[in-house]
mmCIF file of C-alpha atoms in Angstrom:
data_model
loop_
_atom_site.group_PDB
_atom_site.id
_atom_site.type_symbol
_atom_site.label_atom_id
_atom_site.label_comp_id
_atom_site.label_asym_id
_atom_site.label_seq_id
_atom_site.Cartn_x
_atom_site.Cartn_y
_atom_site.Cartn_z
ATOM 1 C CA UNK I 112 -11.030 -62.465 43.400
ATOM 2 C CA UNK I 113 -14.239 -60.419 43.712
ATOM 3 C CA UNK I 114 -12.836 -58.385 46.614
ATOM 4 C CA UNK I 115 -9.717 -57.439 44.595
ATOM 5 C CA UNK I 116 -11.919 -56.349 41.668
ATOM 6 C CA UNK I 117 -14.071 -54.190 43.960
ATOM 7 C CA UNK I 118 -10.980 -52.582 45.546
ATOM 8 C CA UNK I 119 -9.453 -51.850 42.113
ATOM 9 C CA UNK I 120 -12.760 -50.415 40.968
ATOM 10 C CA UNK I 121 -12.949 -48.152 44.042
ATOM 11 C CA UNK I 122 -9.388 -46.918 43.465
ATOM 12 C CA UNK I 123 -10.222 -46.166 39.833
ATOM 13 C CA UNK I 124 -13.384 -44.336 40.864
ATOM 14 C CA UNK I 125 -11.455 -42.309 43.429
ATOM 15 C CA UNK I 126 -8.851 -41.339 40.851
ATOM 16 C CA UNK I 127 -11.524 -40.403 38.315
ATOM 17 C CA UNK I 128 -13.342 -38.303 40.926
ATOM 18 C CA UNK I 129 -10.056 -36.559 41.810
ATOM 19 C CA UNK I 130 -9.449 -35.852 38.120
ATOM 20 C CA UNK I 131 -12.955 -34.442 37.688
ATOM 21 C CA UNK I 132 -12.675 -32.242 40.786
ATOM 22 C CA UNK I 133 -9.210 -31.030 39.708
ATOM 23 C CA UNK I 134 -10.561 -30.118 36.260
ATOM 24 C CA UNK I 135 -13.465 -28.197 37.828
ATOM 25 C CA UNK I 136 -11.094 -26.367 40.195
ATOM 26 C CA UNK I 137 -8.753 -25.441 37.322
ATOM 27 C CA UNK I 138 -11.743 -24.114 35.385
ATOM 28 C CA UNK I 139 -12.859 -22.013 38.363
ATOM 29 C CA UNK I 140 -9.350 -20.564 38.738
ATOM 30 C CA UNK I 141 -9.190 -19.813 34.992
ATOM 31 C CA UNK I 142 -12.597 -18.105 35.130
ATOM 32 C CA UNK I 143 -11.387 -15.987 38.055
ATOM 33 C CA UNK I 144 -8.213 -14.954 36.198
ATOM 34 C CA UNK I 145 -10.148 -14.132 33.027
ATOM 35 C CA UNK I 146 -12.752 -12.261 35.036
ATOM 36 C CA UNK I 147 -10.087 -10.017 36.560
ATOM 37 C CA UNK I 148 -7.974 -9.469 33.418
ATOM 38 C CA UNK I 149 -9.787 -9.872 30.081
ATOM 39 C CA UNK I 150 -13.365 -9.069 31.099
ATOM 40 C CA UNK I 151 -12.621 -5.551 32.456
ATOM 41 C CA UNK I 152 -10.686 -4.723 29.269
ATOM 42 C CA UNK I 153 -13.637 -5.917 27.196
ATOM 43 C CA UNK I 154 -16.096 -3.867 29.257
ATOM 44 C CA UNK I 155 -13.934 -0.711 29.111
ATOM 45 C CA UNK I 156 -13.534 -0.867 25.326
ATOM 46 C CA UNK I 157 -15.390 2.002 23.685
ATOM 47 C CA UNK I 158 -14.602 0.839 20.145
ATOM 48 C CA UNK I 159 -17.912 -0.908 19.551
ATOM 49 C CA UNK I 160 -19.319 0.764 16.448
ATOM 50 C CA UNK I 161 -18.356 -1.008 13.216
ATOM 51 C CA UNK I 162 -17.899 1.499 10.397
ATOM 52 C CA UNK I 163 -16.662 1.651 6.838
ATOM 53 C CA UNK I 164 -13.361 3.490 6.428
ATOM 54 C CA UNK I 165 -12.099 5.020 3.196
ATOM 55 C CA UNK I 166 -8.364 5.564 2.857
ATOM 56 C CA UNK I 167 -7.307 9.197 2.474
ATOM 57 C CA UNK I 168 -3.520 9.052 2.824
ATOM 58 C CA UNK I 169 -0.660 7.013 4.251
ATOM 59 C CA UNK I 170 2.742 8.216 5.311
ATOM 60 C CA UNK I 171 5.793 6.268 6.492
ATOM 61 C CA UNK I 172 7.584 7.930 9.352
ATOM 62 C CA UNK I 173 11.094 6.701 9.920
ATOM 63 C CA UNK I 174 13.405 9.417 11.141
ATOM 64 C CA UNK I 175 13.022 12.140 13.678
ATOM 65 C CA UNK I 176 14.801 15.469 13.840
ATOM 66 C CA UNK I 177 16.388 16.254 17.199
ATOM 67 C CA UNK I 178 18.566 19.330 17.489
ATOM 68 C CA UNK I 179 18.907 19.652 13.697
ATOM 69 C CA UNK I 180 20.176 16.057 13.285
ATOM 70 C CA UNK I 181 18.172 13.160 11.897
ATOM 71 C CA UNK I 182 18.002 10.388 14.474
ATOM 72 C CA UNK I 183 17.026 6.922 13.205
ATOM 73 C CA UNK I 184 13.925 5.645 14.936
ATOM 74 C CA UNK I 185 11.771 2.637 14.221
ATOM 75 C CA UNK I 186 9.691 3.113 11.072
ATOM 76 C CA UNK I 187 5.955 3.346 11.461
ATOM 77 C CA UNK I 188 2.919 3.979 9.305
ATOM 78 C CA UNK I 189 0.574 6.952 9.647
ATOM 79 C CA UNK I 190 -2.892 6.445 8.134
ATOM 80 C CA UNK I 191 -5.683 8.987 7.681
ATOM 81 C CA UNK I 192 -9.154 7.737 6.807
ATOM 82 C CA UNK I 193 -12.669 8.995 6.334
ATOM 83 C CA UNK I 194 -15.024 7.250 8.757
ATOM 84 C CA UNK I 195 -18.521 8.019 10.013
ATOM 85 C CA UNK I 196 -18.622 11.094 7.818
ATOM 86 C CA UNK I 197 -15.468 12.719 9.193
ATOM 87 C CA UNK I 198 -11.688 12.638 8.955
ATOM 88 C CA UNK I 199 -9.997 10.304 11.460
ATOM 89 C CA UNK I 200 -6.646 8.748 12.314
ATOM 90 C CA UNK I 201 -6.526 4.965 12.017
ATOM 91 C CA UNK I 202 -4.719 2.914 14.687
ATOM 92 C CA UNK I 203 -4.018 -0.798 14.316
ATOM 93 C CA UNK I 204 -5.186 -1.719 17.858
ATOM 94 C CA UNK I 205 -5.887 -0.082 21.202
ATOM 95 C CA UNK I 206 -2.311 -0.773 22.268
ATOM 96 C CA UNK I 207 -0.847 0.950 19.192
ATOM 97 C CA UNK I 208 -2.532 4.163 20.219
ATOM 98 C CA UNK I 209 -1.144 3.844 23.748
ATOM 99 C CA UNK I 210 2.405 3.036 22.562
ATOM 100 C CA UNK I 211 2.835 5.941 20.145
ATOM 101 C CA UNK I 212 0.099 8.346 19.071
ATOM 102 C CA UNK I 213 2.184 9.378 16.050
ATOM 103 C CA UNK I 214 1.997 5.896 14.505
ATOM 104 C CA UNK I 215 -0.985 4.024 13.101
ATOM 105 C CA UNK I 216 0.960 0.770 12.710
ATOM 106 C CA UNK I 217 4.151 -0.237 14.525
ATOM 107 C CA UNK I 218 6.019 -3.301 13.175
ATOM 108 C CA UNK I 219 6.434 -6.284 15.458
ATOM 109 C CA UNK I 220 10.244 -6.550 15.276
ATOM 110 C CA UNK I 221 12.111 -3.287 15.824
ATOM 111 C CA UNK I 222 15.677 -4.667 16.076
ATOM 112 C CA UNK I 223 16.415 -4.601 12.341
ATOM 113 C CA UNK I 224 15.502 -1.241 10.807
ATOM 114 C CA UNK I 225 15.430 -2.511 7.207
ATOM 115 C CA UNK I 226 13.172 -5.484 8.030
ATOM 116 C CA UNK I 227 10.845 -3.230 10.012
ATOM 117 C CA UNK I 228 10.736 -0.762 7.111
ATOM 118 C CA UNK I 229 9.889 -3.590 4.676
ATOM 119 C CA UNK I 230 7.074 -4.714 6.998
ATOM 120 C CA UNK I 231 5.660 -1.179 7.144
ATOM 121 C CA UNK I 232 5.848 -0.822 3.352
ATOM 122 C CA UNK I 233 4.030 -4.151 2.917
ATOM 123 C CA UNK I 234 1.197 -2.993 5.197
ATOM 124 C CA UNK I 235 1.043 0.346 3.368
ATOM 125 C CA UNK I 236 0.744 -1.451 0.016
ATOM 126 C CA UNK I 237 -2.156 -3.553 1.376
ATOM 127 C CA UNK I 238 -3.980 -0.407 2.464
ATOM 128 C CA UNK I 239 -3.522 1.079 -0.996
ATOM 129 C CA UNK I 240 -4.876 -2.130 -2.570
ATOM 130 C CA UNK I 241 -8.119 -2.273 -0.609
ATOM 131 C CA UNK I 242 -8.847 1.478 -0.111
ATOM 132 C CA UNK I 243 -12.181 0.718 1.681
ATOM 133 C CA UNK I 244 -12.345 -1.547 4.735
ATOM 134 C CA UNK I 245 -14.168 -2.044 8.017
ATOM 135 C CA UNK I 246 -12.929 -0.285 11.130
ATOM 136 C CA UNK I 247 -14.152 0.324 14.671
ATOM 137 C CA UNK I 248 -15.057 3.741 15.984
ATOM 138 C CA UNK I 249 -16.047 4.991 19.401
ATOM 139 C CA UNK I 250 -19.589 6.035 20.119
ATOM 140 C CA UNK I 251 -18.418 9.490 21.256
ATOM 141 C CA UNK I 252 -19.215 12.297 18.820
ATOM 142 C CA UNK I 253 -15.920 14.216 19.083
ATOM 143 C CA UNK I 254 -13.651 11.157 18.665
ATOM 144 C CA UNK I 255 -11.234 11.538 15.736
ATOM 145 C CA UNK I 256 -9.581 8.123 15.956
ATOM 146 C CA UNK I 257 -10.682 4.711 14.726
ATOM 147 C CA UNK I 258 -9.275 1.193 15.107
ATOM 148 C CA UNK I 259 -8.492 -1.319 12.396
ATOM 149 C CA UNK I 260 -8.712 -4.286 14.768
ATOM 150 C CA UNK I 261 -10.092 -4.633 18.297
ATOM 151 C CA UNK I 262 -7.906 -6.500 20.785
ATOM 152 C CA UNK I 263 -10.664 -6.853 23.343
ATOM 153 C CA UNK I 264 -13.696 -7.707 21.243
ATOM 154 C CA UNK I 265 -16.343 -10.433 21.553
ATOM 155 C CA UNK I 266 -14.245 -12.928 19.573
ATOM 156 C CA UNK I 267 -11.328 -12.571 21.991
ATOM 157 C CA UNK I 268 -13.662 -13.046 24.926
ATOM 158 C CA UNK I 269 -15.127 -16.222 23.402
ATOM 159 C CA UNK I 270 -11.686 -17.673 22.631
ATOM 160 C CA UNK I 271 -10.561 -16.883 26.178
ATOM 161 C CA UNK I 272 -13.559 -18.643 27.689
ATOM 162 C CA UNK I 273 -13.362 -21.750 25.473
ATOM 163 C CA UNK I 274 -10.765 -23.794 27.402
ATOM 164 C CA UNK I 275 -12.089 -23.072 30.900
ATOM 165 C CA UNK I 276 -15.580 -24.027 29.699
ATOM 166 C CA UNK I 277 -14.158 -27.196 28.139
ATOM 167 C CA UNK I 278 -12.401 -28.053 31.421
ATOM 168 C CA UNK I 279 -15.513 -27.369 33.487
ATOM 169 C CA UNK I 280 -17.759 -29.431 31.210
ATOM 170 C CA UNK I 281 -15.266 -32.318 31.062
ATOM 171 C CA UNK I 282 -14.782 -32.328 34.831
ATOM 172 C CA UNK I 283 -18.521 -32.305 35.513
ATOM 173 C CA UNK I 284 -19.050 -35.114 32.986
ATOM 174 C CA UNK I 285 -16.366 -37.257 34.637
ATOM 175 C CA UNK I 286 -17.902 -36.688 38.085
ATOM 176 C CA UNK I 287 -21.392 -37.459 36.751
ATOM 177 C CA UNK I 288 -20.224 -40.664 35.013
ATOM 178 C CA UNK I 289 -18.501 -41.907 38.179
ATOM 179 C CA UNK I 290 -21.587 -41.196 40.292
ATOM 180 C CA UNK I 291 -23.854 -42.932 37.750
ATOM 181 C CA UNK I 292 -21.471 -45.908 37.674
ATOM 182 C CA UNK I 293 -21.521 -46.105 41.485
ATOM 183 C CA UNK I 294 -25.320 -46.004 41.650
ATOM 184 C CA UNK I 295 -25.646 -48.638 38.912
ATOM 185 C CA UNK I 296 -23.194 -50.943 40.696
ATOM 186 C CA UNK I 297 -25.181 -50.531 43.954
ATOM 187 C CA UNK I 298 -28.398 -51.404 42.086
ATOM 188 C CA UNK I 299 -26.730 -54.431 40.492
ATOM 189 C CA UNK I 300 -25.416 -55.603 43.888
ATOM 190 C CA UNK I 301 -28.885 -55.366 45.432
ATOM 191 C CA UNK I 302 -30.428 -57.681 42.803
#
């Protein structure tokens, strides 16, 4: 009976050790992926200075003239603000600026023109309600653009690192508990 209990205990310890090592390996892989994707974006971000922006004007752009004809395009919002003592164009995120420099806010769903237009009008109304809000500007002097929200800020980095850190800590705790259990059972067997 005692031999069967010891064998079952060893199998359980082996499985627990495998689980702990697998969790640590998954955490290492996740850290590597985050270190090659999110961390460089965070380090390259120049939008680090938090400023107060005052709304100057908003404009909804929805149609474009090509060859004298109005061509329906997705609606977008154009926002001018006063930030850091100068006039600037507000962009929702870093990606908004890269997608279309003529739009400050691009709606998420572009399939339905009317729904996208309603979304843009809702955002415009919110800007007109608050008038003064925080934004992010670059540290460069000649920069005339600001961001409403940073995609690659410290909060994003912390949220990205939470689960790998949880996995690493859990895996190390499992390994430590198994090793402590093994040493205690050896001590108990010696007495």
